[in-house]
PDB file of C-alpha atoms in Angstrom:
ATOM      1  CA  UNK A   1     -30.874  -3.209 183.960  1.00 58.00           C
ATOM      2  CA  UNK A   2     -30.256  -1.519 180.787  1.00 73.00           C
ATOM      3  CA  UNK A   3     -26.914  -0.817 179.657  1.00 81.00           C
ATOM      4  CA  UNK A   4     -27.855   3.498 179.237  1.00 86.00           C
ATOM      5  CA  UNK A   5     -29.268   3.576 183.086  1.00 84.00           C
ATOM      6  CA  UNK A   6     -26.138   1.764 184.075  1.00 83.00           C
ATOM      7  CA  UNK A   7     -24.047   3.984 182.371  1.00 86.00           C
ATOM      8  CA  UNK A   8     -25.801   6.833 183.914  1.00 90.00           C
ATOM      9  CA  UNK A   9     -25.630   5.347 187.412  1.00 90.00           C
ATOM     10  CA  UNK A  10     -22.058   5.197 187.012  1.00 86.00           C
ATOM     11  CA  UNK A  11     -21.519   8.557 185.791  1.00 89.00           C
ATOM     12  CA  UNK A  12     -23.057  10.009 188.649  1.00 93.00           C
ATOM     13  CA  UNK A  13     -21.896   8.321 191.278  1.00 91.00           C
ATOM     14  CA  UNK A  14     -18.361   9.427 190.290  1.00 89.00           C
ATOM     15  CA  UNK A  15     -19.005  12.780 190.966  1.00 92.00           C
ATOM     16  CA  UNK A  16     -19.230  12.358 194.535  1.00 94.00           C
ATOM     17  CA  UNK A  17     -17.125  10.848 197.211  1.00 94.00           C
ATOM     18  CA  UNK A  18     -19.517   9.081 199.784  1.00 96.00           C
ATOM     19  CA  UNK A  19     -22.259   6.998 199.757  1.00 96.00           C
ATOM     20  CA  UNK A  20     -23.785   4.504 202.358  1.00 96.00           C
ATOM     21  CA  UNK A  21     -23.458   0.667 202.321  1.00 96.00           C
ATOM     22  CA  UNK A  22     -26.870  -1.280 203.496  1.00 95.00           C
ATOM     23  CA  UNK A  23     -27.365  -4.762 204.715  1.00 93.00           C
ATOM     24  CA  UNK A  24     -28.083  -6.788 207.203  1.00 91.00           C
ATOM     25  CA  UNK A  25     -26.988  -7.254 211.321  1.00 86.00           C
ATOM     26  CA  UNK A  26     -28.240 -10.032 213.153  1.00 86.00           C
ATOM     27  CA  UNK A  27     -31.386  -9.611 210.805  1.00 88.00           C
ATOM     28  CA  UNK A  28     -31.942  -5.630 211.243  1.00 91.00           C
ATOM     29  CA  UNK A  29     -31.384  -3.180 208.280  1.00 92.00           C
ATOM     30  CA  UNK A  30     -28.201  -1.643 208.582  1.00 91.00           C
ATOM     31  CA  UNK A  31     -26.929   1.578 206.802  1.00 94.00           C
ATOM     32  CA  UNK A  32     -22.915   2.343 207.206  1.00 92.00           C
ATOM     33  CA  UNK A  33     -20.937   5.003 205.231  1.00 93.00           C
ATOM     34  CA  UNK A  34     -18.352   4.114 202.693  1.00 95.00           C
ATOM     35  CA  UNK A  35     -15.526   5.608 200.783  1.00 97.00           C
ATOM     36  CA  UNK A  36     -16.675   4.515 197.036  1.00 96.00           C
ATOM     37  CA  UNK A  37     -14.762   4.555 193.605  1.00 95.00           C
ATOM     38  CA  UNK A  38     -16.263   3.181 190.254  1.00 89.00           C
ATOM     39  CA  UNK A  39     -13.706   1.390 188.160  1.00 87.00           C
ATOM     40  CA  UNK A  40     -14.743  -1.370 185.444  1.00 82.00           C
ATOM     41  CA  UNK A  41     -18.189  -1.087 186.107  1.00 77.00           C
ATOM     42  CA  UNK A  42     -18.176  -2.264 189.477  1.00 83.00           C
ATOM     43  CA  UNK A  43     -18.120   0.046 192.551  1.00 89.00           C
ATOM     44  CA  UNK A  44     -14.930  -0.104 195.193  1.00 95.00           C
ATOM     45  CA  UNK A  45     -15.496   0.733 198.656  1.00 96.00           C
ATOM     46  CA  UNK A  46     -13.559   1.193 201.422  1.00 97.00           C
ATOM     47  CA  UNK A  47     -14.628   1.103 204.699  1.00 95.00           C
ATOM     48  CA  UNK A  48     -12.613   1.066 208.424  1.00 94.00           C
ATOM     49  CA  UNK A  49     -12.374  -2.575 209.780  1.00 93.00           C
ATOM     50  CA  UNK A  50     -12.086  -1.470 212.988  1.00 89.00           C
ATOM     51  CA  UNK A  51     -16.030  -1.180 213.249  1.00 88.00           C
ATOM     52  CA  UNK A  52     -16.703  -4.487 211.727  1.00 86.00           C
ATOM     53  CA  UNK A  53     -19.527  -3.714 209.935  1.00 88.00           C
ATOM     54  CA  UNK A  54     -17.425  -5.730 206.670  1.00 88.00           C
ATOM     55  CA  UNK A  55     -18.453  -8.405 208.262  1.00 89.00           C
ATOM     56  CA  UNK A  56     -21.871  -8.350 207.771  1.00 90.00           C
ATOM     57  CA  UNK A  57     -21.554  -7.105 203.735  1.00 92.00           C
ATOM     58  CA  UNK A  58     -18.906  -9.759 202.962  1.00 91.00           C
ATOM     59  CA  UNK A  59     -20.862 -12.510 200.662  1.00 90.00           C
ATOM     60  CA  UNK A  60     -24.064 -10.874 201.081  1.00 92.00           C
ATOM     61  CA  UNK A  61     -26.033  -9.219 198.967  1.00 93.00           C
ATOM     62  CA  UNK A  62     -25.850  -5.194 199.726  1.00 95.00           C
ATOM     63  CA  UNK A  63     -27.424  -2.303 198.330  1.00 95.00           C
ATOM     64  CA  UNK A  64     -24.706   1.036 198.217  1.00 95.00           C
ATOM     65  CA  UNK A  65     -26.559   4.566 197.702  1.00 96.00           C
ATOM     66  CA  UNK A  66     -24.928   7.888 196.978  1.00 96.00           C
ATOM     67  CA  UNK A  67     -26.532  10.940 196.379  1.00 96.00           C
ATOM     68  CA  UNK A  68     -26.107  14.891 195.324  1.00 95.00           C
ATOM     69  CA  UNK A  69     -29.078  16.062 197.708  1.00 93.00           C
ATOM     70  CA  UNK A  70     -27.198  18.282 199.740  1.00 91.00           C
ATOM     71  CA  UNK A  71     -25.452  19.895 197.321  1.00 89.00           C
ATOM     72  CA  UNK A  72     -28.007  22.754 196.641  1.00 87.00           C
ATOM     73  CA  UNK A  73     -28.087  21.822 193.140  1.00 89.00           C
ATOM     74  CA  UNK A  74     -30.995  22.236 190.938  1.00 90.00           C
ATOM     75  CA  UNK A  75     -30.684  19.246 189.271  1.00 92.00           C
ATOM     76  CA  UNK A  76     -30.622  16.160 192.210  1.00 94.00           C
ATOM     77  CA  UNK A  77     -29.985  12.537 192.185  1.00 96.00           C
ATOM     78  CA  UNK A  78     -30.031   9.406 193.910  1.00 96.00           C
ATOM     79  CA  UNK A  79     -28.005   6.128 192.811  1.00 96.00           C
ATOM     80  CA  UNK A  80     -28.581   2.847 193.947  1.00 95.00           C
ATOM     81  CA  UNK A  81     -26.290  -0.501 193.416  1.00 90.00           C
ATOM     82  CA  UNK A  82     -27.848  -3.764 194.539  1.00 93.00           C
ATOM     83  CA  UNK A  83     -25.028  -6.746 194.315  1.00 93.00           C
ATOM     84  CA  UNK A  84     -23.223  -9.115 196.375  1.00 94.00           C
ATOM     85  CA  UNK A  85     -20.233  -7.731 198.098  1.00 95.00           C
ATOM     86  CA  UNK A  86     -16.249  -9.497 197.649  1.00 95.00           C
ATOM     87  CA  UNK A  87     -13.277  -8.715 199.335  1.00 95.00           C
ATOM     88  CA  UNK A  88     -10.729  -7.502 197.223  1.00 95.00           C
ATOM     89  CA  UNK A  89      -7.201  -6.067 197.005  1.00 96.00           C
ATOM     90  CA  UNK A  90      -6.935  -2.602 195.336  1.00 96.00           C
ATOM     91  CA  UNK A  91      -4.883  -2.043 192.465  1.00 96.00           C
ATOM     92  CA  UNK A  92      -1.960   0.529 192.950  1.00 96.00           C
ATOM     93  CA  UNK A  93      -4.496   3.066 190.714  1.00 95.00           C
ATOM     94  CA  UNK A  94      -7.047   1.736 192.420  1.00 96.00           C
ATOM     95  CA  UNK A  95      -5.716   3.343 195.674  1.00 96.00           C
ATOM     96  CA  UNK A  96      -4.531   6.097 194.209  1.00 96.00           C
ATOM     97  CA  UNK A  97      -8.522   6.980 193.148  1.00 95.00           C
ATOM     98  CA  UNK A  98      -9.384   6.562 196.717  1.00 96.00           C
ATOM     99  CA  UNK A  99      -6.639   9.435 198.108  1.00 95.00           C
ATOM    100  CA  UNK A 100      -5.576   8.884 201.393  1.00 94.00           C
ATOM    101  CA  UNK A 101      -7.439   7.313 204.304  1.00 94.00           C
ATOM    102  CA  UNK A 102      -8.720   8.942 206.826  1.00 94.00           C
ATOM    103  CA  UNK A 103      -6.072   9.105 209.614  1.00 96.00           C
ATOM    104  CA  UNK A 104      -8.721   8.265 212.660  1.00 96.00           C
ATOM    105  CA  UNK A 105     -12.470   6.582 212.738  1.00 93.00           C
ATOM    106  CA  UNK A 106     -14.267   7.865 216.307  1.00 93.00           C
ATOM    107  CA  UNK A 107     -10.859   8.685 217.426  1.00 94.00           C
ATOM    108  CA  UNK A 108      -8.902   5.141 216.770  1.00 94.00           C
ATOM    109  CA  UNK A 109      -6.577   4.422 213.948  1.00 96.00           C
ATOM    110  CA  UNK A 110      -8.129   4.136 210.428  1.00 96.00           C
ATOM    111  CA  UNK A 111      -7.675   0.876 209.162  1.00 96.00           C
ATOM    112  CA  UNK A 112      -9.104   0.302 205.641  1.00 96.00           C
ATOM    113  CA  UNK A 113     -10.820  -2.660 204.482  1.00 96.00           C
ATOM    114  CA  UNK A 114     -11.898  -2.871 200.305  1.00 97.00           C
ATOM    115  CA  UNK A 115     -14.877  -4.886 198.797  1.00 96.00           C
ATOM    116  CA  UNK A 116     -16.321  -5.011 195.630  1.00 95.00           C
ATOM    117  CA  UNK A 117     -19.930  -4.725 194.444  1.00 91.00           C
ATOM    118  CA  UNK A 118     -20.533  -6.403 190.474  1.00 83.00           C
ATOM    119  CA  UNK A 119     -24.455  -4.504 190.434  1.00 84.00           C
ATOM    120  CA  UNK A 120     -26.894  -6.708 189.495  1.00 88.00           C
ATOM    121  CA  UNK A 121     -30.005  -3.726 189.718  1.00 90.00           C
ATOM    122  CA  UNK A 122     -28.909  -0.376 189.212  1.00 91.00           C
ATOM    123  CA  UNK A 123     -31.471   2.462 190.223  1.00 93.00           C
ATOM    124  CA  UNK A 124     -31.485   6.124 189.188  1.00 94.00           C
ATOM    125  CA  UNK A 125     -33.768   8.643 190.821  1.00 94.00           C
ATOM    126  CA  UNK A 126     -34.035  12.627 189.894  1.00 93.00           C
ATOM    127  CA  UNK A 127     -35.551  15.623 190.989  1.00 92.00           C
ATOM    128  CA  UNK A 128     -35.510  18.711 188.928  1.00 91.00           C
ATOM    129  CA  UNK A 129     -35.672  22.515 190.619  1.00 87.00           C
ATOM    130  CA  UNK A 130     -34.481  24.180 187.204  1.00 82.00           C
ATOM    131  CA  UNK A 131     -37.862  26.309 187.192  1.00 71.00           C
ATOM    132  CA  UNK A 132     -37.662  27.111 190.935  1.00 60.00           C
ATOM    133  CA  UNK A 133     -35.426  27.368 194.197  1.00 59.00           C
ATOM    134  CA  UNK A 134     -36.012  24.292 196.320  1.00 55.00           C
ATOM    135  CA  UNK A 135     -37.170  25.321 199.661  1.00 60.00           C
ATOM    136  CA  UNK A 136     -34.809  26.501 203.030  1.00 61.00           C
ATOM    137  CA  UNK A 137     -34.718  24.214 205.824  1.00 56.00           C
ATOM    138  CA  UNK A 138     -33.230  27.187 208.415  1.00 57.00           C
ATOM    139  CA  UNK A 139     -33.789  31.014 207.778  1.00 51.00           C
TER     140      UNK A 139
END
């Protein structure tokens, strides 16, 4: 990965909150969504415990995606990190990047869990609607 796409990937996936976490569950593709923040070049997520799904990204390579498609923008992106994923303990600014937790997940206590992802492939994807409106889903 070169050092300018990196730098890109980065940039852009700061400018949104939420992306989704992929691996693998008893050998299916799985896709969860995750709190992210991007701070010394490696992305921090956090995602409830209570659904387990940490379980399955801990150790393992994981790919994390994040995107501005629904944003109605004319210029539209999609980031992808591919890296193994660590457990780690937030720094105090760390946490303080993330804002506060949600307070429930599917109506049960939100209990955070933090990992880590060092990317070893970084992908950037782009669509440009400068020239014209993209087109309406609903009237």
């Amino acid at each position: 990965m070169s050092s300018e796409e990196a730098a890109r990937a980065i940039d852009l996936l700061g400018r949104v909150r939420y992306g989704r976490v992929a691996t693998s569950l008893h050998a299916l593709p799985f896709v969860a969504p995750a709190r992210h923040v991007v701070t010394g070049g490696r992305v921090l997520l956090r995602l409830h415990a209570g659904f387990g799904y940490h379980q399955a990204c801990l150790g393992s390579v994981v790919a994390y995606g994040a995107d501005n498609l629904n944003s109605g923008a004319e210029h539209l992106w999609s980031v992808q990190f591919t890296g193994t994923a660590e457990p780690c303990e937030p720094t105090a600014g760390e946490l303080a990047l993330f804002g506060p937790p949600p307070r429930a997940a599917d109506g049960e206590p939100f209990e955070p869990m933090y990992m880590r992802i060092a990317p070893q492939f970084v992908t950037v994807h782009s669509l440009d609607y400068s020239t014209e409106r993209p087109p309406r889903h609903a009237a």
